């Protein structure tokens, strides 16, 4: 048997960190087996500690639209390092980044930089509560908004039933201020608004829910939410931490023409470095300290190295406009896999939007809320995942996580992967 150093490293890691990891899905619980310990990466490839090469479709969960170690980003980061890597003071680098976003995204009138998507969402919610003087936040079952207390909440069993914590350590009292609705259901949110009209500070949604499979929403549903928010004077927060700069520079707001009051960005925005942001209408953002009464701060916020990576990434997106090409590659790839599955009588579809895709084990792509997700998803995906991993292909290690295609994934490489995919599917 060939050497597998990941086994030994994973054993050691479990002794020093919970589950041996620093973010749960990395532990491979969703697919079983031992996680690969990665030593280095380049372009579309990851290399594990035994020098096995994998074509990477997880891509750090979204930040790497240009693949690993994009040379332009690397150069900008090196240049930033040679100037200094943290000042804790006003500096011109983040100014350039924010001006670029402000010029390109009309609903981002003012921007505050933070270090993670969780922080961005938590802060946007605080602003919404301060602006409206209301406490309740309406979120959707099937969306993820980071791990702040008020977002780790699940629905009660009926409309009238109070929400409950979705994680140990979240106080029930906190959970009660979060209302949870199913996706793709206009009537349900109408009823919630009728019941809680004057209490809802904001509705938060991933306009392209991509954290529980890929649950593409109808534009009319998003429009309905926008209309209800306007009617009841609640704010609309688009959590575009995955979709921002990914489905198009201005994310889903640009794509649908539906504008949020507040928006959050992360992942791709930092090009692989810890950088995120919340933004929105000027009068809302001016509620934030030091101008307004909403406190929010960060020792390493707008870290100049992360900002250099983010700025390079965003400039490159504007310059190269890779969206059409990435969508073409993703569509071709996904269509090919679906065709093969169909020929072999395998119930499988590849839900896709721009360069995001998700393999689901049912025949058609009409999956708009959690209840549409097939019941054998976890088990079947786990088998496919390991069949591919053995063949040097690394999908996101969970049947409920999406995968990505980068500009470093050439047509030739994708054709090779398609063959391996077909082999792995035939083994199912
Ligand atoms: C990843 C993600 C977050 C959390 O971002 P972190 O940087 O992991 O804290 C929040 N919202 C959405 C939509 C995400 O995809």
Short mmCIF file of C-alpha atoms and ligand atoms in Angstrom, two decimals:
data_model
loop_
_atom_site.label_atom_id
_atom_site.label_comp_id
_atom_site.label_asym_id
_atom_site.label_seq_id
_atom_site.Cartn_x
_atom_site.Cartn_y
_atom_site.Cartn_z
CA UNK A 1 0.00 0.00 0.00
CA UNK A 2 1.23 3.48 -0.79
CA UNK A 3 2.03 5.89 1.97
CA UNK A 4 -0.81 7.93 3.44
CA UNK A 5 0.66 10.59 5.72
CA UNK A 6 -2.72 12.30 6.12
CA UNK A 7 -3.83 9.46 8.43
CA UNK A 8 -1.04 10.14 10.90
CA UNK A 9 -1.44 13.92 10.69
CA UNK A 10 -5.19 13.63 11.24
CA UNK A 11 -4.64 11.56 14.36
CA UNK A 12 -2.25 14.15 15.75
CA UNK A 13 -4.57 17.00 14.75
CA UNK A 14 -7.53 15.47 16.57
CA UNK A 15 -5.48 15.56 19.76
CA UNK A 16 -4.93 19.31 19.58
CA UNK A 17 -8.03 20.68 17.83
CA UNK A 18 -11.71 19.74 17.90
CA UNK A 19 -12.17 17.17 15.14
CA UNK A 20 -8.64 17.92 13.96
CA UNK A 21 -9.81 20.94 11.97
CA UNK A 22 -10.51 24.65 12.22
CA UNK A 23 -13.82 24.63 10.36
CA UNK A 24 -16.12 21.60 10.62
CA UNK A 25 -16.73 20.50 7.01
CA UNK A 26 -12.99 20.12 6.46
CA UNK A 27 -13.07 17.02 8.69
CA UNK A 28 -14.82 14.99 5.94
CA UNK A 29 -17.66 13.98 8.28
CA UNK A 30 -20.07 14.54 5.39
CA UNK A 31 -18.29 12.02 3.15
CA UNK A 32 -16.42 9.82 5.64
CA UNK A 33 -12.76 8.91 5.54
CA UNK A 34 -9.65 10.87 6.42
CA UNK A 35 -9.28 14.44 5.15
CA UNK A 36 -6.34 15.07 2.84
CA UNK A 37 -3.70 17.28 4.40
CA UNK A 38 -2.74 19.80 1.77
CA UNK A 39 0.82 20.98 1.39
CA UNK A 40 0.67 23.35 -1.56
CA UNK A 41 -1.44 24.41 -4.51
CA UNK A 42 -1.14 25.88 -7.96
CA UNK A 43 -3.70 26.84 -10.61
CA UNK A 44 -6.46 24.19 -10.57
CA UNK A 45 -4.44 21.78 -8.43
CA UNK A 46 -4.05 20.88 -4.78
CA UNK A 47 -1.13 18.70 -3.65
CA UNK A 48 -1.39 16.68 -0.47
CA UNK A 49 1.47 15.92 1.90
CA UNK A 50 2.32 12.76 -0.10
CA UNK A 51 2.46 14.80 -3.34
CA UNK A 52 -0.76 13.37 -4.72
CA UNK A 53 -2.29 15.88 -7.12
CA UNK A 54 -5.99 16.74 -7.17
CA UNK A 55 -8.00 18.88 -9.56
CA UNK A 56 -9.64 21.16 -7.01
CA UNK A 57 -13.31 22.12 -7.32
CA UNK A 58 -13.71 23.25 -3.72
CA UNK A 59 -11.32 26.15 -4.31
CA UNK A 60 -11.19 27.25 -0.69
CA UNK A 61 -15.02 27.34 -0.70
CA UNK A 62 -15.30 30.15 -3.19
CA UNK A 63 -12.54 32.77 -2.93
CA UNK A 64 -10.35 31.49 -5.78
CA UNK A 65 -12.09 32.41 -9.04
CA UNK A 66 -8.70 32.59 -10.78
CA UNK A 67 -7.48 29.32 -9.26
CA UNK A 68 -4.72 28.82 -6.72
CA UNK A 69 -1.86 31.28 -6.52
CA UNK A 70 -3.01 33.51 -9.31
CA UNK A 71 0.30 35.16 -10.36
CA UNK A 72 -1.06 38.73 -10.38
CA UNK A 73 -2.50 38.32 -6.90
CA UNK A 74 0.72 36.76 -5.67
CA UNK A 75 2.73 39.69 -7.00
CA UNK A 76 0.43 42.24 -5.37
CA UNK A 77 0.62 40.40 -2.05
CA UNK A 78 4.43 40.30 -2.20
CA UNK A 79 4.54 44.01 -2.96
CA UNK A 80 2.17 44.70 -0.06
CA UNK A 81 4.30 42.60 2.30
CA UNK A 82 7.38 44.58 1.43
CA UNK A 83 5.62 47.77 2.55
CA UNK A 84 4.32 46.39 5.87
CA UNK A 85 1.51 44.05 6.89
CA UNK A 86 -0.49 45.83 9.52
CA UNK A 87 -0.70 49.47 10.51
CA UNK A 88 -3.78 49.77 12.68
CA UNK A 89 -4.13 53.22 11.16
CA UNK A 90 -5.80 54.97 8.25
CA UNK A 91 -4.11 54.01 4.98
CA UNK A 92 -4.76 54.61 1.26
CA UNK A 93 -4.97 50.95 0.14
CA UNK A 94 -8.44 50.15 1.48
CA UNK A 95 -9.63 53.51 0.19
CA UNK A 96 -8.85 52.42 -3.35
CA UNK A 97 -10.72 49.16 -2.86
CA UNK A 98 -13.81 50.84 -1.40
CA UNK A 99 -13.89 53.49 -4.13
CA UNK A 100 -13.77 50.76 -6.73
CA UNK A 101 -16.73 48.96 -5.15
CA UNK A 102 -18.65 52.19 -4.68
CA UNK A 103 -18.16 53.13 -8.34
CA UNK A 104 -19.23 49.73 -9.65
CA UNK A 105 -22.05 48.83 -7.28
CA UNK A 106 -24.62 51.62 -6.88
CA UNK A 107 -26.32 50.14 -3.78
CA UNK A 108 -22.97 50.02 -1.96
CA UNK A 109 -22.99 53.74 -1.20
CA UNK A 110 -20.71 53.30 1.81
CA UNK A 111 -18.57 50.35 2.75
CA UNK A 112 -16.98 49.03 5.94
CA UNK A 113 -14.29 46.36 5.67
CA UNK A 114 -14.11 43.46 8.11
CA UNK A 115 -12.30 40.13 8.15
CA UNK A 116 -14.98 37.44 7.71
CA UNK A 117 -18.44 36.90 6.29
CA UNK A 118 -19.72 36.11 9.78
CA UNK A 119 -18.54 39.50 11.00
CA UNK A 120 -20.06 41.27 7.99
CA UNK A 121 -23.49 39.71 8.53
CA UNK A 122 -23.44 40.25 12.28
CA UNK A 123 -22.64 43.92 11.75
CA UNK A 124 -25.22 44.45 9.00
CA UNK A 125 -27.88 43.00 11.29
CA UNK A 126 -26.85 45.36 14.07
CA UNK A 127 -27.18 48.31 11.69
CA UNK A 128 -30.62 47.11 10.57
CA UNK A 129 -31.82 46.85 14.15
CA UNK A 130 -30.46 50.27 15.02
CA UNK A 131 -31.96 51.87 11.92
CA UNK A 132 -35.46 50.47 12.45
CA UNK A 133 -35.59 50.29 16.23
CA UNK A 134 -36.95 46.73 15.78
CA UNK A 135 -35.49 43.43 16.99
CA UNK A 136 -36.66 40.60 14.77
CA UNK A 137 -34.73 39.28 11.79
CA UNK A 138 -36.35 37.03 9.21
CA UNK A 139 -34.08 34.42 7.65
CA UNK A 140 -34.63 31.37 5.45
CA UNK A 141 -34.24 27.69 6.08
CA UNK A 142 -31.55 26.59 3.62
CA UNK A 143 -29.47 29.78 3.83
CA UNK A 144 -26.26 30.17 5.82
CA UNK A 145 -25.10 33.49 7.17
CA UNK A 146 -22.06 32.63 9.25
CA UNK A 147 -21.97 31.56 12.87
CA UNK A 148 -23.16 34.56 14.89
CA UNK A 149 -25.75 33.65 17.54
CA UNK A 150 -28.79 35.19 15.89
CA UNK A 151 -28.11 33.35 12.61
CA UNK A 152 -27.69 29.89 14.20
CA UNK A 153 -31.42 29.46 14.57
CA UNK A 154 -33.89 26.99 13.12
CA UNK A 155 -37.61 27.16 12.51
CA UNK A 156 -40.23 25.95 14.96
CA UNK A 157 -42.53 23.26 13.60
CA UNK A 158 -45.43 25.56 12.74
CA UNK A 159 -45.93 29.17 11.76
CA UNK A 160 -46.83 30.15 15.32
CA UNK A 161 -44.10 28.04 16.89
CA UNK A 162 -41.11 29.96 18.26
CA UNK A 163 -37.74 29.43 16.59
CA UNK A 164 -35.10 27.50 18.48
CA UNK A 165 -31.29 27.51 18.63
CA UNK A 166 -29.58 25.53 15.87
CA UNK A 167 -26.38 25.25 17.90
CA UNK A 168 -25.68 24.53 21.53
CA UNK A 169 -24.66 27.71 23.30
CA UNK A 170 -27.15 29.96 21.53
CA UNK A 171 -29.59 31.34 24.11
CA UNK A 172 -33.28 30.58 23.37
CA UNK A 173 -34.00 34.25 23.99
CA UNK A 174 -31.67 35.17 21.13
CA UNK A 175 -33.27 32.56 18.89
CA UNK A 176 -36.69 34.06 19.48
CA UNK A 177 -35.78 37.23 17.70
CA UNK A 178 -34.99 35.29 14.53
CA UNK A 179 -37.94 34.19 12.40
CA UNK A 180 -37.28 31.36 9.97
CA UNK A 181 -39.21 30.80 6.74
CA UNK A 182 -38.89 28.20 3.99
CA UNK A 183 -37.43 29.35 0.67
CA UNK A 184 -39.59 29.56 -2.45
CA UNK A 185 -42.81 30.23 -0.53
CA UNK A 186 -44.36 33.69 -0.98
CA UNK A 187 -47.44 32.91 1.11
CA UNK A 188 -45.42 31.92 4.14
CA UNK A 189 -43.49 35.19 4.29
CA UNK A 190 -46.65 37.19 3.66
CA UNK A 191 -48.19 35.54 6.69
CA UNK A 192 -45.09 36.21 8.78
CA UNK A 193 -45.20 39.87 7.82
CA UNK A 194 -48.89 40.07 8.70
CA UNK A 195 -48.19 38.55 12.12
CA UNK A 196 -45.01 40.48 12.97
CA UNK A 197 -45.42 43.54 10.78
CA UNK A 198 -43.97 46.21 13.04
CA UNK A 199 -41.30 44.01 14.62
CA UNK A 200 -39.21 42.87 11.64
CA UNK A 201 -36.01 44.91 11.39
CA UNK A 202 -34.72 43.07 8.35
CA UNK A 203 -35.06 40.13 6.05
CA UNK A 204 -31.75 38.46 5.29
CA UNK A 205 -31.36 36.08 2.38
CA UNK A 206 -28.67 34.62 0.18
CA UNK A 207 -30.20 35.72 -3.12
CA UNK A 208 -28.47 32.64 -4.52
CA UNK A 209 -28.59 30.14 -1.65
CA UNK A 210 -25.39 28.11 -2.05
CA UNK A 211 -24.77 26.65 1.39
CA UNK A 212 -27.34 23.86 1.38
CA UNK A 213 -26.84 22.59 -2.08
CA UNK A 214 -27.57 25.23 -4.70
CA UNK A 215 -31.16 26.36 -4.22
CA UNK A 216 -31.77 28.76 -7.09
CA UNK A 217 -34.65 31.12 -6.33
CA UNK A 218 -37.23 32.51 -8.70
CA UNK A 219 -36.70 36.22 -9.32
CA UNK A 220 -40.39 36.76 -8.49
CA UNK A 221 -39.79 35.30 -5.05
CA UNK A 222 -36.89 37.69 -4.42
CA UNK A 223 -38.99 40.56 -5.78
CA UNK A 224 -41.82 39.61 -3.40
CA UNK A 225 -39.42 39.85 -0.46
CA UNK A 226 -38.21 43.24 -1.71
CA UNK A 227 -41.82 44.46 -1.99
CA UNK A 228 -42.81 43.21 1.46
CA UNK A 229 -39.75 44.85 3.02
CA UNK A 230 -40.60 48.14 1.37
CA UNK A 231 -44.26 47.90 2.36
CA UNK A 232 -43.56 47.10 6.01
CA UNK A 233 -40.51 49.39 6.36
CA UNK A 234 -38.17 46.48 7.03
CA UNK A 235 -34.71 46.43 5.53
CA UNK A 236 -33.57 43.89 2.97
CA UNK A 237 -30.09 42.41 3.49
CA UNK A 238 -28.60 40.45 0.62
CA UNK A 239 -25.92 38.12 1.89
CA UNK A 240 -23.73 37.92 -1.19
CA UNK A 241 -20.72 36.40 0.56
CA UNK A 242 -20.69 33.61 -2.05
CA UNK A 243 -22.54 35.20 -4.96
CA UNK A 244 -20.91 38.64 -4.82
CA UNK A 245 -18.36 39.17 -7.62
CA UNK A 246 -18.95 35.50 -8.54
CA UNK A 247 -22.14 35.41 -10.64
CA UNK A 248 -21.23 38.83 -11.99
CA UNK A 249 -19.35 41.74 -10.45
CA UNK A 250 -22.45 43.11 -8.73
CA UNK A 251 -23.63 39.66 -7.66
CA UNK A 252 -27.26 38.61 -7.66
CA UNK A 253 -28.50 42.14 -7.01
CA UNK A 254 -27.06 43.16 -10.36
CA UNK A 255 -28.25 39.99 -12.07
CA UNK A 256 -31.86 40.27 -10.85
CA UNK A 257 -32.06 44.06 -10.76
CA UNK A 258 -33.36 43.82 -7.18
CA UNK A 259 -31.54 46.16 -4.85
CA UNK A 260 -30.97 45.44 -1.17
CA UNK A 261 -30.70 48.09 1.56
CA UNK A 262 -27.62 46.39 2.98
CA UNK A 263 -25.30 43.87 1.39
CA UNK A 264 -22.53 41.63 2.67
CA UNK A 265 -19.49 40.38 0.73
CA UNK A 266 -16.65 38.01 1.61
CA UNK A 267 -14.97 34.94 0.12
CA UNK A 268 -14.05 36.00 -3.45
CA UNK A 269 -13.68 39.60 -2.34
CA UNK A 270 -10.37 38.82 -0.60
CA UNK A 271 -9.03 36.55 -3.33
CA UNK A 272 -8.19 33.95 -0.66
CA UNK A 273 -7.24 36.31 2.16
CA UNK A 274 -9.40 37.22 5.18
CA UNK A 275 -11.40 40.14 3.84
CA UNK A 276 -15.13 40.84 3.90
CA UNK A 277 -17.40 43.86 3.89
CA UNK A 278 -20.82 45.18 4.65
CA UNK A 279 -22.20 48.03 2.64
CA UNK A 280 -25.39 49.82 1.81
CA UNK A 281 -27.30 53.06 1.75
CA UNK A 282 -25.30 56.01 3.01
CA UNK A 283 -27.77 56.94 5.74
CA UNK A 284 -27.69 53.37 7.07
CA UNK A 285 -23.92 53.01 6.99
CA UNK A 286 -23.52 56.38 8.69
CA UNK A 287 -25.11 54.79 11.75
CA UNK A 288 -21.81 52.97 12.26
CA UNK A 289 -19.14 54.24 14.68
CA UNK A 290 -17.40 56.67 14.76
CA UNK A 291 -20.17 58.65 12.98
CA UNK A 292 -23.18 56.91 14.49
CA UNK A 293 -24.22 54.90 17.55
CA UNK A 294 -23.67 51.36 16.16
CA UNK A 295 -20.41 50.03 17.51
CA UNK A 296 -18.25 47.84 15.29
CA UNK A 297 -14.45 47.62 15.15
CA UNK A 298 -11.60 45.27 14.22
CA UNK A 299 -7.90 45.17 15.10
CA UNK A 300 -6.93 43.64 11.77
CA UNK A 301 -9.80 45.09 9.70
CA UNK A 302 -8.69 46.19 6.21
CA UNK A 303 -5.42 44.36 6.67
CA UNK A 304 -3.23 45.80 3.90
CA UNK A 305 -2.07 42.42 2.58
CA UNK A 306 -5.64 41.11 2.36
CA UNK A 307 -6.75 44.38 0.78
CA UNK A 308 -3.98 44.12 -1.83
CA UNK A 309 -5.20 40.61 -2.73
CA UNK A 310 -8.82 41.79 -2.82
CA UNK A 311 -8.07 44.86 -4.89
CA UNK A 312 -6.09 42.87 -7.43
CA UNK A 313 -8.86 40.29 -7.65
CA UNK A 314 -11.63 42.84 -8.15
CA UNK A 315 -9.63 44.87 -10.70
CA UNK A 316 -8.87 41.70 -12.60
CA UNK A 317 -12.57 40.75 -12.60
CA UNK A 318 -13.47 44.16 -14.04
CA UNK A 319 -10.67 44.04 -16.60
CA UNK A 320 -11.06 40.42 -17.79
CA UNK A 321 -14.81 40.04 -17.31
CA UNK A 322 -14.43 36.23 -17.08
CA UNK A 323 -18.11 35.56 -16.34
CA UNK A 324 -19.37 34.53 -19.78
CA UNK A 325 -16.44 32.19 -20.35
CA UNK A 326 -16.74 30.60 -16.90
CA UNK A 327 -20.46 30.07 -17.38
CA UNK A 328 -19.80 28.44 -20.75
CA UNK A 329 -17.25 26.03 -19.26
CA UNK A 330 -19.46 25.19 -16.30
CA UNK A 331 -22.52 24.60 -18.50
CA UNK A 332 -20.58 22.36 -20.86
CA UNK A 333 -19.14 20.37 -17.96
CA UNK A 334 -22.48 20.03 -16.17
CA UNK A 335 -24.37 19.12 -19.36
CA UNK A 336 -21.84 16.42 -20.15
CA UNK A 337 -22.22 14.79 -16.74
CA UNK A 338 -26.01 14.94 -16.90
CA UNK A 339 -25.98 13.37 -20.36
CA UNK A 340 -23.77 10.52 -19.18
CA UNK A 341 -25.99 9.92 -16.14
CA UNK A 342 -29.07 9.90 -18.34
CA UNK A 343 -27.53 7.35 -20.71
CA UNK A 344 -26.65 5.10 -17.80
CA UNK A 345 -30.02 5.52 -16.11
CA UNK A 346 -28.48 7.24 -13.06
CA UNK A 347 -30.74 9.76 -11.32
CA UNK A 348 -28.47 12.77 -11.26
CA UNK A 349 -28.55 16.41 -12.19
CA UNK A 350 -25.97 19.16 -11.95
CA UNK A 351 -27.53 22.36 -10.68
CA UNK A 352 -25.46 25.29 -11.87
CA UNK A 353 -25.37 29.07 -11.82
CA UNK A 354 -22.43 30.93 -13.37
CA UNK A 355 -19.31 29.05 -12.17
CA UNK A 356 -21.01 27.34 -9.20
CA UNK A 357 -22.27 23.78 -9.50
CA UNK A 358 -23.86 21.15 -7.29
CA UNK A 359 -24.35 17.47 -8.03
CA UNK A 360 -27.77 16.31 -6.82
CA UNK A 361 -29.08 12.78 -7.00
CA UNK A 362 -32.42 13.37 -8.64
CA UNK A 363 -33.41 13.55 -12.26
CA UNK A 364 -34.37 17.18 -12.69
CA UNK A 365 -32.95 20.46 -11.49
CA UNK A 366 -36.15 21.88 -10.00
CA UNK A 367 -34.66 22.16 -6.50
CA UNK A 368 -35.67 25.43 -4.86
CA UNK A 369 -35.91 24.61 -1.17
CA UNK A 370 -34.65 22.04 1.31
CA UNK A 371 -37.69 19.81 0.85
CA UNK A 372 -36.70 19.23 -2.81
CA UNK A 373 -33.31 17.74 -1.87
CA UNK A 374 -33.33 13.97 -2.54
CA UNK A 375 -33.22 11.73 0.53
CA UNK A 376 -30.18 9.63 -0.49
CA UNK A 377 -28.10 12.73 -1.25
CA UNK A 378 -25.53 12.35 1.52
CA UNK A 379 -24.72 8.67 0.98
CA UNK A 380 -24.62 8.74 -2.81
CA UNK A 381 -22.53 11.90 -2.87
CA UNK A 382 -20.06 10.37 -0.40
CA UNK A 383 -19.50 7.45 -2.80
CA UNK A 384 -19.07 9.74 -5.78
CA UNK A 385 -16.73 11.98 -3.80
CA UNK A 386 -14.40 9.11 -2.89
CA UNK A 387 -14.55 7.61 -6.37
CA UNK A 388 -13.35 10.98 -7.65
CA UNK A 389 -10.80 11.56 -4.90
CA UNK A 390 -9.15 8.22 -5.80
CA UNK A 391 -8.94 9.51 -9.37
CA UNK A 392 -7.35 12.80 -8.36
CA UNK A 393 -10.45 15.01 -8.34
CA UNK A 394 -11.36 16.99 -5.22
CA UNK A 395 -15.00 18.09 -4.97
CA UNK A 396 -16.29 19.94 -1.92
CA UNK A 397 -16.35 17.29 0.82
CA UNK A 398 -20.10 17.30 1.52
CA UNK A 399 -23.19 16.53 -0.51
CA UNK A 400 -24.70 19.79 0.71
CA UNK A 401 -21.85 22.04 -0.37
CA UNK A 402 -21.39 23.50 -3.81
CA UNK A 403 -18.26 23.27 -5.94
CA UNK A 404 -16.65 25.86 -8.22
CA UNK A 405 -14.90 26.18 -11.56
CA UNK A 406 -12.06 28.68 -11.93
CA UNK A 407 -10.41 30.29 -14.94
CA UNK A 408 -7.49 27.91 -14.29
CA UNK A 409 -9.75 24.96 -15.16
CA UNK A 410 -9.13 24.73 -18.91
CA UNK A 411 -11.45 22.98 -21.34
CA UNK A 412 -8.85 20.23 -21.76
CA UNK A 413 -8.60 19.67 -18.03
CA UNK A 414 -12.38 19.67 -17.65
CA UNK A 415 -12.68 17.08 -20.44
CA UNK A 416 -10.25 14.85 -18.53
CA UNK A 417 -12.23 15.30 -15.35
CA UNK A 418 -15.45 14.43 -17.20
CA UNK A 419 -13.99 11.03 -18.07
CA UNK A 420 -13.07 10.39 -14.45
CA UNK A 421 -16.49 11.57 -13.35
CA UNK A 422 -18.13 9.08 -15.69
CA UNK A 423 -15.96 6.24 -14.36
CA UNK A 424 -16.82 7.19 -10.77
CA UNK A 425 -20.53 7.43 -11.62
CA UNK A 426 -20.47 4.00 -13.24
CA UNK A 427 -19.18 2.56 -9.96
CA UNK A 428 -22.13 3.89 -7.97
C1 LIG B 1 -19.31 31.66 3.89
C2 LIG B 1 -20.52 32.44 4.15
C3 LIG B 1 -20.67 33.22 5.30
C4 LIG B 1 -19.66 33.22 6.40
O1 LIG B 1 -18.44 33.73 5.99
P1 LIG B 1 -17.13 33.38 6.84
O2 LIG B 1 -16.06 34.16 6.19
O3 LIG B 1 -16.96 31.89 6.75
O4 LIG B 1 -17.40 33.81 8.24
C5 LIG B 1 -21.80 34.01 5.42
N1 LIG B 1 -22.74 34.03 4.46
C6 LIG B 1 -22.63 33.29 3.34
C7 LIG B 1 -23.68 33.37 2.30
C8 LIG B 1 -21.53 32.45 3.16
O5 LIG B 1 -21.45 31.70 2.06
#
